[in-house]
């Protein structure tokens, strides 16, 4: 009940229950798949007390909250009436296969990390306890507690079966039955097996990651096929057993070997990189660049890779060390800013985000500090890169996917050198990033704005900003001063208003007319780069029912910048008692880094009024 009001507000701001296709969560964020993202009020969501930021990309509409998301998600499910992982509806939009696969993989992997991280942290605690001599590694107490860690990694296919079954809407109990069958003594690692005379390859399913995923995907399609051919009266009795006896042999014959090849292929790739360039290069690059991946919501892509390493190799040679070093480098960068800043409000921001990063949750620092000031990205590239380089050269490996507080797990089986090298790498990352951030300094607000709006080179390969011309000549009006809450709150997107000094409205960009209100008082234009621009003439002028408005284009027309698209009798509108302010907003603001309005007091249709930072 503690988060009920927050959940109700959030559901309303993303467009209501009917706009939500699915909702899942990872460690720090709610991931929505929305039918129509354009109606989500991103700026208002960002203002909610528990929200750190919002990231909208091809994978999901992500509301970043923090670790309390684990408590918020059940309340969200209850309000939405969800019993499983998602609520699916037909949005009429076909999702790209790669996007769908990444989204499902990311959403299904999130819940599995909870027991894995718990097992990793437990391994670190046991290593410390054993190191101090309080409990012998040969004692029953140690063995009982260590059995938790062993069980999590041995029965990983079962955890995967549960999570993917919920995400793909397959019967959980049938998927777990398949997973347990694969891990039974009769099949797991058994030699000399055959099925109907067909020889089966020897496969250790407890140490494989992909066979069970492929098996669950296949099971979903088998279930759908049986529902079409089996009479409804018989489905309850026969479908489960048919699903099992069809899925198991196909898994043993096809998915077991295929999944093993995929896992071995990933290991080969990293072994090849290590032998060719040195594995240190991957550790260094990921430790340096992880904040960028978090910023764009792509941090989860490594999950199947490092989980495959743990399942097949028993350790992770790359990513566990890299992400811990990167996390502590983020902490170091914000600490550097804390000591550099003289402003108490800034110090409070830097102090709280540094503590959060130290605890392993870096999103508050990345979205609250890095995105605004930019220079901390460079600090982490320096500190995290140096720490990652050292860890890579020293061939540090992770024995459990843990954070900073599970550092003792790097001892593994009495591998103290591995632990000491990791400790040094962490110190290098923290100190290096802290010193770099302190030296780079904190840009003031004017410098931040100037940096965002600075002119840049543009070509067909890389577009970093898009310029929007003023649609009409007139006086610049800040959007917050427009007398319409829907616009002034930026709920419809960032932009500005213009007090018009002429009647003709010009196309501010090259693009296509995607919407034209019947009353001709508002028009929507979309550019080839996907920027969606709404030009709205006047406040409440829809009540004029088209009086004083004339259009020169129709929906679907292509327009070029400067073309006359509408005409409005501004004097007549004023005479009727309406404010004729011409409002221009970017309705898909959330898809871009920022939208910056011009600060010129007056504008002409030949001047830029908005800069969309890509």
XYZ file of C-alpha atoms in Angstrom:
614
model
C 0.000 0.000 0.000
C 2.972 2.314 0.508
C 3.367 2.775 -3.264
C -0.295 2.576 -4.318
C -0.672 6.323 -4.949
C 2.608 6.406 -6.884
C 1.518 3.466 -9.074
C -1.852 5.072 -9.794
C -0.151 8.325 -10.804
C 2.375 6.513 -12.990
C -0.302 4.429 -14.752
C -2.277 7.577 -15.520
C 0.801 9.431 -16.830
C 1.854 6.628 -19.199
C -1.609 6.801 -20.772
C -3.785 4.638 -18.535
C -4.259 0.884 -18.259
C -5.435 0.595 -21.848
C -2.115 1.991 -23.118
C 0.003 -0.605 -21.280
C 0.883 -3.711 -23.293
C 3.281 -5.138 -20.741
C 5.209 -4.103 -17.661
C 8.280 -5.796 -16.209
C 11.178 -4.698 -14.065
C 14.894 -5.158 -13.644
C 16.942 -4.170 -10.599
C 16.273 -0.431 -10.814
C 13.600 0.308 -13.403
C 10.085 -0.453 -14.559
C 9.985 -1.386 -18.236
C 6.740 -0.546 -20.017
C 5.756 -1.603 -23.513
C 3.164 0.968 -24.518
C 0.665 0.952 -27.362
C 1.316 4.658 -27.991
C 4.376 6.299 -26.424
C 3.402 9.738 -27.673
C 0.651 10.068 -25.049
C 2.980 9.224 -22.153
C 3.683 12.412 -20.198
C 7.408 11.893 -19.796
C 8.241 15.247 -18.224
C 5.515 14.844 -15.599
C 6.696 11.301 -14.846
C 10.198 12.654 -14.224
C 8.749 15.004 -11.601
C 7.304 12.158 -9.493
C 9.055 11.823 -6.142
C 10.264 8.233 -6.650
C 11.392 8.655 -10.281
C 15.047 9.240 -11.153
C 14.603 9.537 -14.916
C 12.841 8.107 -17.969
C 14.557 6.409 -20.911
C 12.605 5.671 -24.077
C 14.267 3.463 -26.688
C 13.501 0.598 -29.071
C 13.548 -1.954 -26.263
C 11.111 -0.353 -23.810
C 9.743 2.773 -22.173
C 11.808 2.634 -18.987
C 10.995 4.478 -15.772
C 14.117 4.487 -13.596
C 13.240 4.294 -9.910
C 15.975 2.555 -7.931
C 16.108 -0.632 -5.927
C 12.647 0.004 -4.400
C 11.253 -1.063 -7.776
C 11.116 -4.562 -6.273
C 8.443 -3.285 -3.855
C 6.643 -1.114 -6.417
C 6.226 -3.812 -9.059
C 3.853 -6.083 -7.026
C 1.609 -3.105 -6.273
C 1.631 -2.196 -9.966
C 0.631 -5.773 -10.854
C -2.220 -5.669 -8.373
C -3.643 -2.428 -9.763
C -3.315 -3.613 -13.370
C -4.812 -6.982 -12.505
C -1.721 -8.909 -13.504
C -0.875 -12.294 -12.014
C 2.156 -13.008 -14.184
C 4.871 -11.009 -15.834
C 2.935 -9.033 -18.401
C -0.315 -7.854 -19.834
C -0.406 -8.364 -23.582
C -2.725 -6.555 -25.981
C -2.810 -6.172 -29.709
C -1.391 -2.763 -30.524
C -1.553 -3.318 -34.252
C 2.172 -2.595 -34.494
C 4.529 -5.386 -35.507
C 7.659 -5.405 -33.402
C 10.978 -6.103 -35.054
C 12.300 -9.574 -34.257
C 15.665 -8.391 -32.893
C 13.985 -5.725 -30.748
C 11.514 -8.279 -29.422
C 14.253 -10.827 -28.680
C 16.368 -8.261 -26.814
C 13.358 -7.067 -24.843
C 12.243 -10.566 -23.828
C 15.794 -11.622 -22.975
C 16.344 -8.500 -20.882
C 12.992 -8.766 -19.079
C 13.308 -12.488 -18.380
C 16.883 -12.241 -17.115
C 16.142 -9.517 -14.572
C 14.361 -11.656 -11.948
C 17.007 -14.408 -12.200
C 19.711 -11.963 -11.089
C 18.202 -11.741 -7.601
C 19.077 -15.306 -6.424
C 22.329 -15.232 -8.431
C 23.505 -12.036 -6.738
C 22.425 -13.423 -3.374
C 24.463 -16.571 -4.029
C 27.441 -14.473 -5.111
C 27.281 -12.304 -2.014
C 26.996 -15.417 0.150
C 30.114 -16.805 -1.545
C 31.963 -13.613 -0.631
C 30.824 -13.797 2.994
C 31.845 -17.444 3.263
C 35.260 -16.640 1.793
C 35.790 -13.944 4.425
C 34.560 -16.162 7.252
C 36.837 -18.963 6.091
C 39.755 -16.551 5.694
C 39.424 -15.316 9.287
C 39.222 -18.868 10.613
C 35.859 -18.359 12.333
C 34.373 -21.248 10.377
C 36.408 -23.942 8.686
C 35.749 -24.594 5.009
C 35.536 -28.281 5.950
C 32.878 -27.805 8.645
C 29.243 -28.824 8.251
C 28.125 -25.232 8.845
C 30.195 -24.000 5.899
C 29.060 -26.846 3.641
C 25.376 -26.275 4.472
C 25.549 -22.565 3.687
C 27.681 -23.143 0.588
C 25.053 -25.563 -0.691
C 22.843 -22.510 -1.372
C 25.439 -21.153 -3.784
C 25.932 -24.538 -5.416
C 22.187 -25.084 -5.790
C 21.616 -21.707 -7.470
C 24.212 -22.378 -10.158
C 23.486 -26.081 -10.567
C 19.734 -25.551 -10.904
C 20.085 -22.406 -13.008
C 18.066 -24.035 -15.847
C 15.118 -24.333 -13.447
C 15.272 -20.627 -12.566
C 15.525 -19.790 -16.265
C 12.552 -22.058 -16.984
C 10.375 -20.221 -14.456
C 11.328 -16.735 -15.610
C 11.044 -17.391 -19.355
C 7.801 -19.337 -18.896
C 6.224 -16.315 -17.224
C 7.539 -13.922 -19.845
C 6.487 -16.108 -22.811
C 3.214 -17.138 -21.139
C 3.998 -20.843 -21.102
C 2.876 -23.141 -18.306
C 5.558 -22.784 -15.589
C 5.076 -26.275 -14.200
C 5.600 -27.913 -17.575
C 8.761 -25.903 -18.242
C 10.132 -26.781 -14.794
C 9.287 -30.437 -15.458
C 11.363 -30.324 -18.657
C 14.234 -28.542 -16.849
C 14.288 -31.079 -14.002
C 14.090 -33.964 -16.471
C 17.094 -32.637 -18.378
C 19.015 -32.402 -15.091
C 18.075 -35.854 -13.861
C 20.806 -38.466 -13.449
C 19.322 -40.451 -16.331
C 19.966 -37.621 -18.829
C 22.328 -34.955 -17.444
C 25.799 -35.843 -18.715
C 24.787 -39.441 -19.375
C 26.656 -41.374 -22.081
C 25.385 -43.874 -24.618
C 21.765 -42.666 -24.742
C 19.578 -43.092 -27.805
C 15.969 -42.267 -28.639
C 14.120 -44.618 -30.980
C 17.499 -45.813 -32.176
C 18.840 -42.289 -32.779
C 22.079 -41.785 -30.858
C 22.024 -38.755 -28.522
C 25.109 -36.622 -27.856
C 26.406 -36.388 -24.324
C 25.247 -33.045 -22.899
C 25.635 -31.624 -19.394
C 22.459 -29.559 -18.995
C 23.307 -28.271 -15.538
C 26.271 -26.440 -17.083
C 24.434 -25.118 -20.136
C 22.434 -21.979 -20.519
C 20.703 -21.892 -23.899
C 19.097 -25.368 -24.343
C 16.365 -24.676 -21.816
C 15.568 -21.278 -23.407
C 15.249 -22.869 -26.857
C 13.158 -25.635 -25.320
C 10.672 -23.157 -23.773
C 10.304 -21.223 -27.040
C 9.598 -24.505 -28.855
C 7.169 -25.545 -26.119
C 5.164 -22.349 -26.654
C 4.641 -23.136 -30.345
C 3.837 -26.796 -29.636
C 1.156 -25.657 -27.177
C -0.367 -23.267 -29.731
C -0.399 -25.953 -32.420
C -2.099 -28.463 -30.125
C -4.760 -25.913 -29.168
C -5.689 -25.636 -32.850
C -5.928 -29.373 -33.617
C -7.033 -30.888 -30.305
C -10.761 -30.787 -29.434
C -11.341 -28.420 -26.502
C -12.896 -31.173 -24.408
C -9.646 -33.179 -24.580
C -7.089 -30.383 -24.255
C -6.984 -30.373 -20.445
C -6.167 -34.091 -20.333
C -3.922 -34.643 -23.339
C -2.158 -31.367 -24.190
C 0.247 -31.359 -21.190
C 1.529 -34.875 -21.805
C 1.793 -34.297 -25.555
C 3.740 -31.092 -24.972
C 6.197 -32.966 -22.743
C 6.716 -35.999 -24.956
C 7.179 -33.804 -28.048
C 9.422 -31.183 -26.416
C 11.788 -33.514 -24.553
C 13.061 -35.572 -27.540
C 13.434 -32.452 -29.717
C 15.425 -30.820 -26.923
C 17.662 -33.875 -26.508
C 18.221 -34.302 -30.249
C 18.380 -30.677 -31.397
C 18.358 -27.988 -28.695
C 20.858 -29.637 -26.353
C 23.656 -29.742 -28.947
C 22.594 -26.404 -30.515
C 22.508 -24.643 -27.164
C 25.904 -26.092 -26.285
C 27.316 -24.850 -29.597
C 25.947 -21.352 -28.933
C 27.529 -21.295 -25.484
C 30.805 -22.649 -26.772
C 30.651 -20.122 -29.602
C 30.407 -17.217 -27.149
C 33.331 -18.624 -25.185
C 35.313 -19.009 -28.423
C 34.649 -15.376 -29.360
C 36.047 -14.099 -26.090
C 38.918 -16.572 -26.200
C 39.707 -15.370 -29.732
C 39.594 -11.723 -28.629
C 41.797 -12.577 -25.666
C 44.341 -14.391 -27.805
C 44.279 -11.768 -30.568
C 43.888 -8.440 -28.782
C 44.071 -9.484 -25.149
C 41.039 -9.964 -22.903
C 42.204 -6.842 -21.085
C 40.858 -4.808 -24.022
C 37.262 -5.971 -23.406
C 37.518 -5.492 -19.629
C 38.980 -2.016 -20.124
C 36.381 -0.938 -22.696
C 33.376 -2.152 -20.724
C 34.642 -0.637 -17.470
C 35.129 2.657 -19.300
C 31.889 2.699 -21.290
C 29.281 1.129 -18.997
C 27.723 4.522 -18.007
C 27.024 5.228 -21.692
C 25.220 1.881 -21.998
C 23.195 2.624 -18.871
C 22.244 6.018 -20.289
C 20.693 4.463 -23.384
C 19.115 1.600 -21.408
C 21.325 -1.111 -22.928
C 23.174 -2.258 -19.822
C 21.472 -5.669 -19.707
C 22.912 -7.002 -22.970
C 25.807 -8.618 -21.077
C 23.582 -10.762 -18.836
C 23.323 -13.829 -21.125
C 27.031 -13.560 -21.908
C 28.358 -13.633 -18.357
C 25.713 -16.139 -17.230
C 26.842 -18.442 -20.027
C 30.423 -18.069 -18.765
C 29.424 -19.056 -15.234
C 27.398 -21.995 -16.505
C 30.056 -23.371 -18.862
C 33.384 -22.207 -17.406
C 32.513 -21.773 -13.744
C 33.817 -18.187 -13.783
C 33.499 -14.951 -15.763
C 36.758 -13.698 -17.306
C 35.436 -10.281 -18.382
C 32.256 -8.603 -17.237
C 31.964 -9.144 -13.472
C 35.257 -7.393 -12.766
C 34.510 -4.728 -15.395
C 31.114 -3.693 -14.049
C 32.322 -3.516 -10.432
C 35.259 -1.324 -11.491
C 32.943 0.852 -13.563
C 30.456 1.213 -10.680
C 33.151 2.293 -8.255
C 34.564 4.656 -10.902
C 31.124 6.280 -11.154
C 31.196 6.658 -7.371
C 34.708 8.127 -7.559
C 33.713 10.641 -10.249
C 30.792 11.941 -8.182
C 32.977 12.051 -5.050
C 35.457 14.151 -7.046
C 32.612 16.544 -7.844
C 31.555 16.519 -4.178
C 34.961 17.828 -3.077
C 35.160 20.271 -5.996
C 31.726 21.852 -5.476
C 31.156 24.844 -3.197
C 27.382 24.854 -3.636
C 25.510 23.067 -0.829
C 22.661 21.944 -3.072
C 25.142 20.412 -5.503
C 27.048 18.774 -2.654
C 23.841 17.124 -1.466
C 23.182 15.775 -4.974
C 26.762 14.529 -5.378
C 26.840 13.001 -1.894
C 23.597 11.025 -2.222
C 24.354 9.774 -5.736
C 27.893 8.789 -4.688
C 26.513 6.683 -1.824
C 24.006 5.050 -4.175
C 26.790 4.226 -6.659
C 28.929 2.819 -3.841
C 26.019 0.492 -3.026
C 26.004 -0.666 -6.663
C 23.076 1.416 -7.982
C 24.609 3.883 -10.429
C 21.483 5.124 -12.238
C 20.937 8.121 -9.888
C 24.497 9.308 -10.563
C 24.349 8.623 -14.305
C 20.995 10.311 -14.891
C 21.256 12.937 -12.160
C 24.872 14.045 -12.704
C 26.480 12.504 -15.794
C 23.758 13.362 -18.310
C 23.710 16.992 -17.143
C 27.422 17.715 -16.750
C 28.873 15.262 -19.316
C 32.432 15.552 -17.983
C 31.975 12.667 -15.484
C 31.665 10.339 -18.495
C 35.255 11.297 -19.339
C 36.303 10.787 -15.715
C 34.918 7.226 -15.724
C 36.546 6.532 -19.072
C 39.857 7.488 -17.446
C 39.423 5.864 -14.019
C 37.317 2.883 -15.095
C 39.498 2.342 -18.160
C 42.699 2.291 -16.078
C 41.159 -0.032 -13.468
C 39.789 -2.317 -16.192
C 43.138 -2.326 -17.967
C 44.904 -3.413 -14.774
C 42.319 -6.132 -14.008
C 42.507 -7.395 -17.581
C 46.302 -7.523 -17.652
C 46.303 -9.342 -14.306
C 43.710 -11.796 -15.714
C 41.249 -11.194 -12.877
C 38.185 -13.450 -13.082
C 34.879 -13.341 -11.226
C 33.638 -16.464 -9.464
C 30.169 -15.054 -8.770
C 28.130 -12.168 -10.249
C 28.271 -9.767 -7.318
C 28.777 -6.097 -6.589
C 31.389 -4.310 -4.511
C 30.257 -5.926 -1.258
C 30.836 -9.376 -2.698
C 34.460 -8.605 -3.507
C 35.631 -11.454 -1.287
C 34.074 -13.898 -3.775
C 37.059 -13.160 -6.036
C 39.090 -15.367 -3.683
C 37.320 -18.398 -5.173
C 39.119 -21.587 -4.229
C 41.949 -19.969 -2.258
C 42.879 -17.738 -5.209
C 44.083 -14.849 -3.048
C 46.158 -13.295 -5.824
C 42.995 -12.870 -7.909
C 41.349 -11.084 -4.973
C 44.294 -8.760 -4.320
C 44.563 -7.797 -8.000
C 40.825 -7.044 -8.107
C 41.114 -4.914 -4.971
C 43.919 -2.875 -6.557
C 41.875 -2.484 -9.768
C 38.907 -1.159 -7.756
C 41.132 1.379 -5.985
C 42.610 2.488 -9.319
C 39.116 2.944 -10.779
C 37.850 4.952 -7.784
C 40.895 7.183 -7.318
C 41.486 7.678 -11.050
C 37.903 8.749 -11.736
C 37.794 10.942 -8.627
C 40.966 12.836 -9.518
C 39.914 13.157 -13.166
C 36.490 14.557 -12.215
C 38.051 17.005 -9.739
C 40.492 18.281 -12.381
C 37.897 18.435 -15.175
C 35.694 20.560 -12.944
C 31.982 21.311 -12.848
C 30.588 23.393 -15.718
C 28.149 26.091 -14.658
C 24.595 26.174 -16.010
C 25.512 28.539 -18.840
C 28.351 26.264 -19.951
C 26.061 23.217 -19.795
C 23.479 24.907 -21.995
C 26.090 26.263 -24.392
C 27.651 22.818 -24.726
C 24.296 21.260 -25.553
C 23.486 23.929 -28.146
C 26.981 24.289 -29.677
C 27.076 24.001 -33.469
C 28.331 20.670 -34.750
C 29.244 19.099 -38.059
C 26.445 17.135 -39.716
C 26.608 14.613 -42.488
C 24.574 11.689 -43.765
C 26.362 9.243 -41.477
C 26.075 10.973 -38.104
C 23.443 13.539 -37.138
C 23.933 15.013 -33.670
C 21.379 17.833 -33.758
C 18.408 18.948 -35.826
C 17.348 22.579 -36.233
C 13.715 23.699 -36.338
C 12.858 27.015 -37.995
C 10.321 29.410 -36.506
C 6.920 28.830 -38.166
C 5.969 32.501 -37.926
C 7.552 35.890 -37.279
C 6.976 37.259 -33.791
C 8.010 37.620 -30.162
C 9.546 34.607 -28.407
C 7.436 33.305 -25.493
C 8.794 30.703 -23.055
C 6.621 27.591 -23.112
C 6.157 27.789 -19.344
C 4.484 31.204 -19.846
C 1.900 29.918 -22.335
C -1.576 30.067 -20.832
C -2.391 26.408 -21.451
C -1.346 23.848 -18.848
C -1.072 21.013 -21.373
C 1.647 22.990 -23.169
C 3.195 24.983 -20.312
C 3.820 21.807 -18.288
C 5.646 20.315 -21.308
C 3.258 17.367 -21.091
C 2.940 17.447 -24.896
C 6.673 17.953 -25.386
C 9.282 20.674 -25.112
C 9.088 23.741 -27.329
C 8.183 27.436 -27.255
C 5.497 29.931 -28.149
C 5.595 32.862 -30.568
C 3.399 35.945 -30.297
C 2.681 36.282 -34.046
C 3.272 39.440 -36.065
C 1.991 37.978 -39.350
C -0.810 35.704 -40.491
C 1.025 33.082 -42.567
C 2.395 29.922 -40.900
C 5.438 28.366 -42.612
C 6.778 24.821 -42.517
C 9.621 24.802 -39.961
C 11.242 21.680 -41.490
C 11.272 19.396 -44.501
C 8.814 16.619 -43.787
C 5.380 15.109 -44.161
C 2.063 16.444 -42.884
C 0.973 13.577 -40.619
C -2.004 15.274 -38.977
C -4.237 18.241 -39.728
C -7.097 19.140 -37.429
C -10.446 19.663 -39.199
C -10.595 23.174 -37.718
C -7.164 23.922 -39.288
C -5.875 25.438 -36.030
C -3.196 22.748 -35.516
C -0.936 20.711 -37.778
C 1.566 17.890 -37.218
C 4.697 17.433 -39.335
C 7.175 14.551 -39.150
C 10.721 14.813 -40.527
C 12.691 12.048 -42.237
C 14.701 11.694 -39.020
C 11.521 11.003 -37.049
C 11.138 14.354 -35.265
C 7.426 14.959 -34.668
C 6.463 18.663 -34.602
C 3.100 20.040 -33.525
C 2.210 23.618 -34.471
C -0.824 24.840 -32.521
C -2.296 28.281 -33.291
C -3.891 29.983 -30.316
C -5.345 28.989 -26.957
C -8.732 27.215 -27.102
C -9.102 28.294 -30.739
C -10.674 24.911 -31.514
C -13.862 26.621 -30.292
C -13.783 28.862 -33.388
C -14.569 25.754 -35.460
C -12.243 26.772 -38.298
C -13.271 30.425 -38.499
C -10.299 32.658 -39.399
C -8.191 29.629 -40.459
C -7.166 28.554 -43.966
C -4.949 25.628 -44.986
C -2.695 25.268 -48.034
C -1.836 21.586 -47.469
C -3.576 18.331 -46.655
C -2.598 15.281 -44.620
C 0.040 13.208 -46.405
C 1.538 16.148 -48.299
C 5.294 16.627 -48.376
C 6.445 20.124 -47.358
C 9.760 21.947 -47.525
C 11.079 24.350 -44.943
C 9.613 27.812 -45.519
C 6.510 26.615 -47.414
C 3.276 28.398 -46.509
C 1.115 25.730 -44.850
C -1.584 27.647 -42.952
C -3.025 31.123 -42.708
C -4.745 32.554 -39.652
C -6.434 35.940 -39.309
C -4.627 36.907 -36.113
C -6.565 40.158 -35.753
C -9.859 38.318 -36.093
C -8.781 35.731 -33.501
C -7.823 38.492 -31.074
C -11.102 40.246 -31.784
C -12.984 37.117 -30.686
C -11.103 37.277 -27.374
C -8.662 34.419 -28.006
C -4.889 34.425 -27.494
C -3.332 33.728 -30.949
C 0.079 32.553 -29.614
C 1.626 30.044 -32.040
C 2.929 27.080 -30.050
C 5.578 24.751 -31.510
C 6.467 21.583 -29.584
C 8.370 18.355 -30.278
C 5.796 15.745 -29.303
C 8.329 12.905 -29.181
C 10.768 14.855 -26.987
C 11.431 11.702 -24.930
C 13.100 10.058 -27.926
C 15.915 12.638 -27.911
C 18.612 13.788 -25.530
C 17.106 17.279 -25.246
C 15.091 19.986 -27.007
C 16.525 23.466 -26.568
C 14.463 26.597 -27.312
C 16.007 29.767 -28.756
C 16.642 32.621 -26.312
C 16.266 35.359 -28.945
C 13.556 37.806 -27.921
C 12.124 37.935 -31.442
C 12.149 35.432 -34.284
C 11.542 35.363 -38.014
C 10.600 32.359 -40.137
C 14.189 32.254 -41.432
C 15.629 31.774 -37.917
C 15.994 28.626 -35.822
C 13.630 28.454 -32.877
C 14.356 24.944 -31.547
C 17.386 22.638 -31.461
C 16.709 18.903 -31.120
C 19.788 17.256 -29.571
C 20.010 13.720 -30.945
